mmCIF file of C-alpha atoms and ligand atoms in Angstrom:
data_model
loop_
_atom_site.group_PDB
_atom_site.id
_atom_site.type_symbol
_atom_site.label_atom_id
_atom_site.label_comp_id
_atom_site.label_asym_id
_atom_site.label_seq_id
_atom_site.Cartn_x
_atom_site.Cartn_y
_atom_site.Cartn_z
ATOM 1 C CA MET S 211 -58.149 27.365 49.447
ATOM 2 C CA GLY S 212 -56.876 25.642 46.312
ATOM 3 C CA SER S 213 -58.856 24.618 43.252
ATOM 4 C CA ILE S 214 -60.199 21.104 42.595
ATOM 5 C CA ASN S 215 -58.052 18.924 40.275
ATOM 6 C CA GLU S 216 -59.077 16.128 37.874
ATOM 7 C CA ASN S 217 -58.920 13.518 40.693
ATOM 8 C CA ASN S 218 -61.426 15.573 42.650
ATOM 9 C CA GLU S 219 -58.745 16.399 45.199
ATOM 10 C CA LYS S 220 -57.972 19.868 46.402
ATOM 11 C CA ASP S 221 -54.778 21.288 44.883
ATOM 12 C CA MET S 222 -52.674 22.516 47.722
ATOM 13 C CA LYS S 223 -49.962 25.120 47.376
ATOM 14 C CA ILE S 224 -47.616 25.276 50.343
ATOM 15 C CA LEU S 225 -45.189 28.110 51.050
ATOM 16 C CA ALA S 226 -42.234 26.428 52.760
ATOM 17 C CA ILE S 227 -39.379 27.963 54.736
ATOM 18 C CA GLU S 228 -36.005 26.436 55.684
ATOM 19 C CA SER S 229 -33.361 28.060 57.933
ATOM 20 C CA SER S 230 -31.877 25.175 59.936
ATOM 21 C CA CYS S 231 -28.215 25.808 59.112
ATOM 22 C CA ASP S 232 -26.472 28.086 56.617
ATOM 23 C CA GLU S 233 -29.027 28.407 53.825
ATOM 24 C CA THR S 234 -32.020 30.735 53.957
ATOM 25 C CA ALA S 235 -34.545 29.107 51.666
ATOM 26 C CA ALA S 236 -38.188 29.332 50.635
ATOM 27 C CA ALA S 237 -40.278 27.576 48.015
ATOM 28 C CA VAL S 238 -43.815 27.085 46.809
ATOM 29 C CA VAL S 239 -44.716 23.436 46.193
ATOM 30 C CA GLU S 240 -48.002 22.055 44.892
ATOM 31 C CA ASN S 241 -49.376 18.762 46.217
ATOM 32 C CA GLY S 242 -45.995 17.696 47.578
ATOM 33 C CA ARG S 243 -44.499 17.036 44.159
ATOM 34 C CA ARG S 244 -44.577 20.057 41.853
ATOM 35 C CA VAL S 245 -42.101 22.860 42.556
ATOM 36 C CA LEU S 246 -43.503 26.262 41.539
ATOM 37 C CA SER S 247 -40.491 28.150 42.910
ATOM 38 C CA ASN S 248 -37.378 27.405 44.936
ATOM 39 C CA VAL S 249 -35.123 30.171 46.238
ATOM 40 C CA VAL S 250 -31.941 29.453 48.215
ATOM 41 C CA VAL S 251 -29.594 32.107 49.592
ATOM 42 C CA SER S 252 -26.377 30.516 50.832
ATOM 43 C CA GLN S 253 -24.151 31.948 53.537
ATOM 44 C CA ILE S 254 -21.249 29.654 52.666
ATOM 45 C CA GLU S 255 -18.896 32.405 51.462
ATOM 46 C CA GLU S 256 -19.023 34.085 54.868
ATOM 47 C CA HIS S 257 -18.643 30.890 56.945
ATOM 48 C CA LYS S 258 -15.694 29.864 54.738
ATOM 49 C CA LEU S 259 -13.650 32.581 56.432
ATOM 50 C CA TYR S 260 -13.962 30.655 59.713
ATOM 51 C CA GLY S 261 -13.651 27.112 58.339
ATOM 52 C CA GLY S 262 -17.194 26.147 59.415
ATOM 53 C CA VAL S 263 -20.641 27.491 60.289
ATOM 54 C CA VAL S 264 -20.615 30.157 63.015
ATOM 55 C CA PRO S 265 -24.083 29.848 64.604
ATOM 56 C CA GLU S 266 -24.415 33.491 65.647
ATOM 57 C CA ILE S 267 -23.537 34.713 62.162
ATOM 58 C CA ALA S 268 -25.963 32.201 60.640
ATOM 59 C CA SER S 269 -28.883 33.535 62.724
ATOM 60 C CA ARG S 270 -28.129 37.143 61.817
ATOM 61 C CA ARG S 271 -27.872 36.400 58.107
ATOM 62 C CA HIS S 272 -31.181 34.509 58.202
ATOM 63 C CA VAL S 273 -32.877 37.525 59.784
ATOM 64 C CA GLU S 274 -31.503 39.761 57.031
ATOM 65 C CA ALA S 275 -32.425 37.437 54.160
ATOM 66 C CA ILE S 276 -35.713 35.806 55.088
ATOM 67 C CA ASN S 277 -38.099 38.546 53.995
ATOM 68 C CA VAL S 278 -36.525 38.879 50.568
ATOM 69 C CA VAL S 279 -36.253 35.111 50.080
ATOM 70 C CA VAL S 280 -39.936 34.502 50.911
ATOM 71 C CA ASP S 281 -41.065 37.412 48.678
ATOM 72 C CA GLU S 282 -38.926 36.075 45.863
ATOM 73 C CA ALA S 283 -40.372 32.560 46.239
ATOM 74 C CA LEU S 284 -43.922 33.956 45.953
ATOM 75 C CA ASP S 285 -42.936 36.184 42.982
ATOM 76 C CA ARG S 286 -41.295 33.369 41.046
ATOM 77 C CA ALA S 287 -44.370 31.186 41.626
ATOM 78 C CA GLY S 288 -46.491 34.059 40.285
ATOM 79 C CA LEU S 289 -48.482 34.146 43.522
ATOM 80 C CA THR S 290 -49.326 36.329 46.475
ATOM 81 C CA LEU S 291 -50.198 34.985 49.920
ATOM 82 C CA ASN S 292 -53.824 34.850 48.724
ATOM 83 C CA GLY S 293 -52.922 31.938 46.460
ATOM 84 C CA ILE S 294 -51.219 29.962 49.260
ATOM 85 C CA ASP S 295 -53.039 27.240 51.257
ATOM 86 C CA ALA S 296 -50.574 26.646 54.113
ATOM 87 C CA VAL S 297 -47.236 27.785 55.523
ATOM 88 C CA ALA S 298 -44.613 25.158 56.373
ATOM 89 C CA VAL S 299 -41.366 25.501 58.255
ATOM 90 C CA THR S 300 -38.396 23.413 59.381
ATOM 91 C CA TYR S 301 -38.591 23.382 63.179
ATOM 92 C CA ALA S 302 -36.011 20.690 64.121
ATOM 93 C CA PRO S 303 -33.260 19.565 64.219
ATOM 94 C CA GLY S 304 -30.619 22.223 63.500
ATOM 95 C CA LEU S 305 -28.916 25.289 64.945
ATOM 96 C CA ILE S 306 -31.417 26.632 67.421
ATOM 97 C CA GLY S 307 -30.911 30.333 66.672
ATOM 98 C CA ALA S 308 -31.104 29.673 62.936
ATOM 99 C CA LEU S 309 -34.245 27.532 63.218
ATOM 100 C CA LEU S 310 -35.959 30.149 65.357
ATOM 101 C CA VAL S 311 -35.708 32.731 62.573
ATOM 102 C CA GLY S 312 -37.712 30.541 60.198
ATOM 103 C CA VAL S 313 -40.141 29.357 62.856
ATOM 104 C CA ASN S 314 -40.950 32.867 64.058
ATOM 105 C CA PHE S 315 -41.331 34.173 60.525
ATOM 106 C CA ALA S 316 -43.683 31.320 59.616
ATOM 107 C CA LYS S 317 -45.700 31.833 62.802
ATOM 108 C CA GLY S 318 -46.051 35.515 61.962
ATOM 109 C CA LEU S 319 -47.271 34.674 58.454
ATOM 110 C CA SER S 320 -49.712 32.107 59.763
ATOM 111 C CA TYR S 321 -51.069 34.498 62.382
ATOM 112 C CA ALA S 322 -51.470 37.363 59.905
ATOM 113 C CA THR S 323 -53.135 35.266 57.191
ATOM 114 C CA GLY S 324 -54.968 32.601 59.167
ATOM 115 C CA LEU S 325 -53.230 29.910 57.083
ATOM 116 C CA PRO S 326 -52.435 26.542 58.715
ATOM 117 C CA LEU S 327 -48.879 26.161 60.041
ATOM 118 C CA ILE S 328 -47.114 22.887 59.249
ATOM 119 C CA PRO S 329 -43.993 21.933 61.254
ATOM 120 C CA VAL S 330 -41.478 19.850 59.283
ATOM 121 C CA HIS S 331 -38.587 17.718 60.557
ATOM 122 C CA HIS S 332 -35.400 18.555 58.646
ATOM 123 C CA LEU S 333 -34.366 14.966 57.880
ATOM 124 C CA ARG S 334 -37.870 14.008 56.801
ATOM 125 C CA SER S 335 -37.701 16.877 54.327
ATOM 126 C CA HIS S 336 -34.375 15.611 52.949
ATOM 127 C CA ILE S 337 -36.095 12.284 52.278
ATOM 128 C CA ALA S 338 -39.034 14.121 50.648
ATOM 129 C CA ALA S 339 -36.670 15.758 48.115
ATOM 130 C CA ASN S 340 -36.978 12.370 46.436
ATOM 131 C CA TYR S 341 -40.735 12.773 45.903
ATOM 132 C CA ILE S 342 -39.959 15.809 43.750
ATOM 133 C CA SER S 343 -37.187 14.175 41.725
ATOM 134 C CA ASN S 344 -38.938 10.788 41.441
ATOM 135 C CA PRO S 345 -42.670 11.358 40.871
ATOM 136 C CA THR S 346 -43.529 7.647 41.092
ATOM 137 C CA LEU S 347 -41.727 7.027 44.404
ATOM 138 C CA LYS S 348 -43.953 6.017 47.308
ATOM 139 C CA PRO S 349 -43.190 4.430 50.689
ATOM 140 C CA PRO S 350 -42.379 1.859 51.907
ATOM 141 C CA PHE S 351 -38.645 2.051 51.219
ATOM 142 C CA LEU S 352 -35.286 1.988 52.998
ATOM 143 C CA CYS S 353 -33.468 5.320 53.053
ATOM 144 C CA LEU S 354 -29.858 6.270 53.708
ATOM 145 C CA VAL S 355 -30.026 9.798 55.140
ATOM 146 C CA VAL S 356 -26.566 11.373 55.133
ATOM 147 C CA SER S 357 -26.000 15.040 55.873
ATOM 148 C CA GLY S 358 -23.565 17.321 57.671
ATOM 149 C CA GLY S 359 -25.100 16.507 61.049
ATOM 150 C CA HIS S 360 -26.706 13.056 60.664
ATOM 151 C CA SER S 361 -26.128 9.597 59.223
ATOM 152 C CA HIS S 362 -29.102 7.265 59.472
ATOM 153 C CA ILE S 363 -30.541 4.214 57.817
ATOM 154 C CA VAL S 364 -34.299 4.732 58.082
ATOM 155 C CA TYR S 365 -37.174 2.446 57.179
ATOM 156 C CA VAL S 366 -39.839 4.753 55.738
ATOM 157 C CA GLU S 367 -43.004 2.772 56.289
ATOM 158 C CA ASP S 368 -45.240 5.641 55.254
ATOM 159 C CA TYR S 369 -44.751 9.343 54.487
ATOM 160 C CA THR S 370 -44.898 10.226 58.184
ATOM 161 C CA LYS S 371 -44.016 6.908 59.808
ATOM 162 C CA MET S 372 -40.309 6.092 60.084
ATOM 163 C CA ARG S 373 -38.110 3.683 62.010
ATOM 164 C CA ILE S 374 -34.365 4.129 62.552
ATOM 165 C CA ILE S 375 -32.519 0.933 61.590
ATOM 166 C CA GLY S 376 -28.993 2.262 62.062
ATOM 167 C CA LYS S 377 -27.221 5.479 62.885
ATOM 168 C CA THR S 378 -23.816 6.949 63.556
ATOM 169 C CA ARG S 379 -22.323 6.509 67.007
ATOM 170 C CA ASP S 380 -20.203 9.634 66.634
ATOM 171 C CA ASP S 381 -19.546 11.874 63.600
ATOM 172 C CA ALA S 382 -21.904 12.213 60.660
ATOM 173 C CA ALA S 383 -20.592 11.298 57.203
ATOM 174 C CA GLY S 384 -20.653 14.943 56.045
ATOM 175 C CA GLU S 385 -18.732 15.996 59.134
ATOM 176 C CA ALA S 386 -16.152 13.241 58.530
ATOM 177 C CA PHE S 387 -15.654 14.582 55.001
ATOM 178 C CA ASP S 388 -15.533 18.246 56.027
ATOM 179 C CA LYS S 389 -13.027 17.854 58.875
ATOM 180 C CA VAL S 390 -10.528 15.849 56.839
ATOM 181 C CA ALA S 391 -10.973 18.104 53.782
ATOM 182 C CA ARG S 392 -10.207 21.114 55.957
ATOM 183 C CA THR S 393 -6.971 19.516 57.195
ATOM 184 C CA ILE S 394 -5.739 19.097 53.622
ATOM 185 C CA GLY S 395 -6.494 22.745 52.939
ATOM 186 C CA MET S 396 -9.896 22.634 51.259
ATOM 187 C CA PRO S 397 -12.385 25.425 51.993
ATOM 188 C CA TYR S 398 -15.649 24.780 53.900
ATOM 189 C CA PRO S 399 -17.740 22.766 53.166
ATOM 190 C CA GLY S 400 -15.012 20.367 52.124
ATOM 191 C CA GLY S 401 -17.177 17.367 51.173
ATOM 192 C CA VAL S 402 -17.878 18.507 47.642
ATOM 193 C CA ASN S 403 -14.271 19.635 47.021
ATOM 194 C CA LEU S 404 -12.879 16.347 48.313
ATOM 195 C CA ASP S 405 -15.334 14.517 46.050
ATOM 196 C CA LYS S 406 -14.060 16.430 42.994
ATOM 197 C CA LYS S 407 -10.385 15.774 43.783
ATOM 198 C CA ALA S 408 -11.173 12.121 44.507
ATOM 199 C CA GLU S 409 -12.448 11.680 40.955
ATOM 200 C CA LEU S 410 -8.876 12.340 39.750
ATOM 201 C CA GLY S 411 -7.002 10.141 42.233
ATOM 202 C CA ASN S 412 -5.992 6.517 42.847
ATOM 203 C CA ASP S 413 -8.173 5.110 45.632
ATOM 204 C CA ASP S 414 -5.642 2.399 46.549
ATOM 205 C CA ALA S 415 -2.806 4.856 47.215
ATOM 206 C CA TYR S 416 -3.410 5.162 50.965
ATOM 207 C CA GLN S 417 -4.615 2.437 53.304
ATOM 208 C CA LEU S 418 -7.373 3.498 55.716
ATOM 209 C CA PRO S 419 -9.486 1.416 58.116
ATOM 210 C CA ARG S 420 -13.147 0.712 57.485
ATOM 211 C CA PRO S 421 -14.515 0.458 61.037
ATOM 212 C CA LYS S 422 -17.318 -1.971 61.800
ATOM 213 C CA LEU S 423 -19.327 -2.282 65.005
ATOM 214 C CA ALA S 424 -19.576 -5.947 65.851
ATOM 215 C CA ASP S 425 -22.678 -5.616 68.023
ATOM 216 C CA SER S 426 -24.753 -3.503 65.578
ATOM 217 C CA PRO S 427 -24.133 -4.131 61.892
ATOM 218 C CA TYR S 428 -26.240 -1.177 60.685
ATOM 219 C CA ASP S 429 -24.638 1.532 62.860
ATOM 220 C CA PHE S 430 -21.764 3.700 61.672
ATOM 221 C CA SER S 431 -18.661 5.050 63.422
ATOM 222 C CA PHE S 432 -16.561 7.586 61.563
ATOM 223 C CA SER S 433 -14.430 9.041 64.347
ATOM 224 C CA GLY S 434 -11.798 6.252 64.199
ATOM 225 C CA LEU S 435 -11.533 6.538 60.427
ATOM 226 C CA LYS S 436 -11.299 10.309 60.658
ATOM 227 C CA THR S 437 -8.553 10.107 63.309
ATOM 228 C CA ALA S 438 -6.631 7.548 61.228
ATOM 229 C CA ALA S 439 -6.840 9.909 58.246
ATOM 230 C CA LEU S 440 -5.698 12.915 60.291
ATOM 231 C CA ASN S 441 -2.766 10.921 61.750
ATOM 232 C CA LEU S 442 -1.740 9.820 58.271
ATOM 233 C CA ILE S 443 -1.729 13.447 57.081
ATOM 234 C CA HIS S 444 0.250 14.678 60.084
ATOM 235 C CA ASN S 445 2.785 11.815 59.965
ATOM 236 C CA THR S 446 3.379 12.441 56.278
ATOM 237 C CA GLU S 447 3.929 16.145 56.935
ATOM 238 C CA GLN S 448 6.264 15.403 59.869
ATOM 239 C CA ARG S 449 8.432 13.338 57.523
ATOM 240 C CA GLY S 450 8.697 16.468 55.378
ATOM 241 C CA GLU S 451 6.588 14.881 52.635
ATOM 242 C CA LYS S 452 3.434 16.172 51.017
ATOM 243 C CA ILE S 453 0.089 14.389 50.864
ATOM 244 C CA ALA S 454 -0.930 13.591 47.295
ATOM 245 C CA VAL S 455 -4.284 15.377 47.550
ATOM 246 C CA GLU S 456 -6.075 13.581 44.729
ATOM 247 C CA ASP S 457 -4.921 10.091 45.765
ATOM 248 C CA PHE S 458 -5.614 10.763 49.425
ATOM 249 C CA SER S 459 -9.097 12.143 48.644
ATOM 250 C CA ALA S 460 -9.904 9.082 46.553
ATOM 251 C CA SER S 461 -8.651 6.679 49.268
ATOM 252 C CA TYR S 462 -10.512 8.447 52.069
ATOM 253 C CA ARG S 463 -13.724 8.812 50.063
ATOM 254 C CA LYS S 464 -13.618 5.081 49.261
ATOM 255 C CA ALA S 465 -13.384 4.273 52.993
ATOM 256 C CA VAL S 466 -16.246 6.585 54.089
ATOM 257 C CA ILE S 467 -18.577 5.639 51.242
ATOM 258 C CA GLY S 468 -17.691 1.960 51.712
ATOM 259 C CA CYS S 469 -18.933 2.111 55.329
ATOM 260 C CA LEU S 470 -22.199 3.693 54.155
ATOM 261 C CA THR S 471 -22.898 1.328 51.277
ATOM 262 C CA ASP S 472 -21.870 -1.857 53.168
ATOM 263 C CA ASN S 473 -24.298 -1.211 56.041
ATOM 264 C CA PHE S 474 -27.070 0.133 53.835
ATOM 265 C CA ILE S 475 -27.014 -2.890 51.519
ATOM 266 C CA LYS S 476 -26.763 -5.301 54.466
ATOM 267 C CA ALA S 477 -29.846 -3.687 56.003
ATOM 268 C CA ALA S 478 -31.711 -3.917 52.682
ATOM 269 C CA ASP S 479 -30.770 -7.597 52.277
ATOM 270 C CA ASP S 480 -31.659 -8.478 55.879
ATOM 271 C CA LEU S 481 -34.973 -6.586 55.829
ATOM 272 C CA ASP S 482 -35.764 -7.938 52.375
ATOM 273 C CA CYS S 483 -36.369 -4.425 51.155
ATOM 274 C CA SER S 484 -35.555 -3.856 47.488
ATOM 275 C CA ARG S 485 -36.599 -0.215 47.130
ATOM 276 C CA LEU S 486 -33.694 2.003 48.195
ATOM 277 C CA VAL S 487 -33.488 5.776 48.487
ATOM 278 C CA ILE S 488 -30.680 8.190 49.427
ATOM 279 C CA ALA S 489 -31.079 11.686 50.889
ATOM 280 C CA GLY S 490 -29.197 14.619 52.434
ATOM 281 C CA GLY S 491 -26.158 16.688 51.397
ATOM 282 C CA VAL S 492 -23.844 13.673 51.131
ATOM 283 C CA SER S 493 -26.270 11.987 48.702
ATOM 284 C CA ALA S 494 -24.655 14.303 46.109
ATOM 285 C CA ASN S 495 -21.434 12.304 46.448
ATOM 286 C CA THR S 496 -20.303 10.959 43.084
ATOM 287 C CA LEU S 497 -18.953 7.650 44.406
ATOM 288 C CA LEU S 498 -22.000 6.962 46.584
ATOM 289 C CA ARG S 499 -24.291 7.467 43.597
ATOM 290 C CA ARG S 500 -22.070 5.410 41.270
ATOM 291 C CA ASP S 501 -21.519 2.485 43.673
ATOM 292 C CA LEU S 502 -25.151 2.225 44.737
ATOM 293 C CA THR S 503 -26.291 2.368 41.109
ATOM 294 C CA ARG S 504 -23.985 -0.557 40.309
ATOM 295 C CA ILE S 505 -24.854 -2.607 43.405
ATOM 296 C CA CYS S 506 -28.612 -2.086 42.964
ATOM 297 C CA THR S 507 -28.422 -3.060 39.291
ATOM 298 C CA GLU S 508 -26.531 -6.244 40.228
ATOM 299 C CA ARG S 509 -29.110 -7.158 42.878
ATOM 300 C CA GLY S 510 -32.191 -6.073 40.930
ATOM 301 C CA TYR S 511 -33.018 -3.436 43.559
ATOM 302 C CA GLU S 512 -34.707 -0.131 42.681
ATOM 303 C CA LEU S 513 -32.656 2.963 43.548
ATOM 304 C CA PHE S 514 -34.014 6.503 43.875
ATOM 305 C CA MET S 515 -31.843 9.598 44.304
ATOM 306 C CA PRO S 516 -32.644 13.300 44.555
ATOM 307 C CA GLU S 517 -31.478 15.551 41.721
ATOM 308 C CA LEU S 518 -28.254 17.297 42.757
ATOM 309 C CA LYS S 519 -30.044 20.624 43.232
ATOM 310 C CA TYR S 520 -32.293 19.049 45.906
ATOM 311 C CA CYS S 521 -29.544 17.177 47.837
ATOM 312 C CA GLY S 522 -28.460 20.160 49.946
ATOM 313 C CA ASP S 523 -30.759 22.252 52.121
ATOM 314 C CA ASN S 524 -33.636 23.902 50.238
ATOM 315 C CA GLY S 525 -37.233 24.974 50.711
ATOM 316 C CA ALA S 526 -38.776 22.713 48.060
ATOM 317 C CA MET S 527 -38.075 19.568 50.060
ATOM 318 C CA VAL S 528 -39.780 21.160 53.086
ATOM 319 C CA GLY S 529 -42.856 21.912 50.962
ATOM 320 C CA ALA S 530 -42.876 18.316 49.707
ATOM 321 C CA GLN S 531 -42.828 16.732 53.177
ATOM 322 C CA ALA S 532 -45.236 19.357 54.524
ATOM 323 C CA TYR S 533 -47.970 18.172 52.163
ATOM 324 C CA TYR S 534 -47.881 14.678 53.669
ATOM 325 C CA GLU S 535 -47.642 16.009 57.234
ATOM 326 C CA TYR S 536 -50.744 18.118 56.504
ATOM 327 C CA LEU S 537 -52.681 15.150 55.106
ATOM 328 C CA LYS S 538 -51.824 13.323 58.341
ATOM 329 C CA GLY S 539 -53.164 16.229 60.406
ATOM 330 C CA ASN S 540 -49.790 17.389 61.701
ATOM 331 C CA ILE S 541 -50.608 21.058 62.099
ATOM 332 C CA ALA S 542 -49.069 23.343 64.719
ATOM 333 C CA ASN S 543 -50.450 26.298 66.608
ATOM 334 C CA LEU S 544 -48.641 29.491 67.559
ATOM 335 C CA SER S 545 -46.953 27.802 70.513
ATOM 336 C CA LEU S 546 -44.690 25.941 68.043
ATOM 337 C CA ASN S 547 -41.060 26.068 69.149
ATOM 338 C CA ALA S 548 -37.818 25.108 67.444
ATOM 339 C CA ALA S 549 -35.673 22.221 68.755
ATOM 340 C CA ALA S 550 -31.962 21.626 68.185
ATOM 341 C CA THR S 551 -32.408 17.855 68.355
ATOM 342 C CA MET S 552 -35.374 15.642 67.591
ATOM 343 C CA SER S 553 -35.723 12.056 66.421
ATOM 344 C CA ILE S 554 -36.969 11.504 62.877
ATOM 345 C CA GLU S 555 -39.384 8.921 64.303
ATOM 346 C CA LYS S 556 -41.427 11.496 66.236
HETATM 347 O O1 KG4 T 880 -27.912 18.166 54.136
HETATM 348 P P1 KG4 T 880 -26.899 19.241 54.135
HETATM 349 O O2 KG4 T 880 -26.911 20.247 53.025
HETATM 350 O O3 KG4 T 880 -26.932 20.045 55.481
HETATM 351 C C1 KG4 T 880 -27.204 19.416 56.692
HETATM 352 O O4 KG4 T 880 -28.394 19.168 56.987
HETATM 353 O O5 KG4 T 880 -26.196 19.105 57.383
HETATM 354 O O6 KG4 T 880 -25.478 18.504 54.151
HETATM 355 C C2 KG4 T 880 -24.288 19.205 54.131
HETATM 356 C C3 KG4 T 880 -23.158 18.209 54.083
HETATM 357 C C4 KG4 T 880 -21.790 18.863 54.271
HETATM 358 O O7 KG4 T 880 -21.074 18.133 55.232
HETATM 359 C C5 KG4 T 880 -21.164 18.731 52.896
HETATM 360 O O8 KG4 T 880 -19.757 18.646 52.910
HETATM 361 C C6 KG4 T 880 -21.769 17.448 52.401
HETATM 362 O O9 KG4 T 880 -23.121 17.539 52.814
HETATM 363 N N1 KG4 T 880 -21.666 17.293 50.947
HETATM 364 C C7 KG4 T 880 -20.949 16.318 50.365
HETATM 365 C C8 KG4 T 880 -21.062 16.523 48.962
HETATM 366 N N2 KG4 T 880 -21.850 17.618 48.755
HETATM 367 C C9 KG4 T 880 -22.206 18.080 49.987
HETATM 368 N N3 KG4 T 880 -20.228 15.305 50.890
HETATM 369 C C10 KG4 T 880 -19.633 14.471 50.045
HETATM 370 N N4 KG4 T 880 -19.680 14.605 48.701
HETATM 371 C C11 KG4 T 880 -20.380 15.594 48.112
HETATM 372 N N5 KG4 T 880 -20.432 15.719 46.787
HETATM 373 ZN ZN1 ZN T 881 -29.770 19.352 55.674
#
């Protein structure tokens, strides 16, 4: 096990594995905060050919990459398995076949070495990316978790105790970006490309709705906005005109990000919570980061964001959350299974 540090606590090095979607990733993280290595192999180029992630291809590519990625993570940390104190893995939610590759690999490692096995929830790990980028950040805080598959407002009471305050009724924010980006000809995953074009456009050029749910002010609904955007594109094309890509991207981005920031800030105001955090792939969005920085400065709220390299899926964030799960006693045995869906509250 690890050495004793100056606070008389055991230093703990966790080897963490992530394979929930289209990135095969592994990292070594010390005490939940210090990244010793972080290796990510992306499958995006292959999925681009199909306009989105093909689950069967994702699983196969994980199987091919995982050995090399884990070896590389140990190498870059200057360690062998002898220097590792626990193995962590994303076990839910995600593509089931993809998750199973990581889970089975981690179980094999744990069985062969006798190291504890720590199961990590994917969205909790996105939140934990912030502990790496912001060493002073501690719960409680309110977090906007926005990824390709989820959009939540979560009250993080403690590292392993969370309450969902609001969530999407239909599409996730990342999905809403990707589907519309694809329709205007951007390659998968469109969110980042749309964000770049939006920086160059006029965000008042196209009028789009900003749906609100009267009965639940913290929930999101993006399907109506997405459909309105798709209709606008198709109607423009039917008239023989072309969409102005930069202006349209800016207008659409303003509508999606506006829904996120409006509800997030309302929740913070209503809950009287002035420490705000963002997480997940969409937390890389330029407008989201810019608007929240401005709004939080105006209100005197603290805002924490992950560095861009930790916004998307990676192993380091899994290692960060795993440390706190371990301290809480959340350790799995070899019957651990993957799950395609699971609440962040569990
Ligand atoms: O968290 P993530 O890497 O994977 C999931 O757990 O889903 O999130 C991926 C999502 C994709 O939908 C992608 O388009 C979106 O994050 N994304 C962005 C940006 N960068 C990535 N969306 C908007 N603006 C960005 N800059
Ligand atoms: Zn993710």
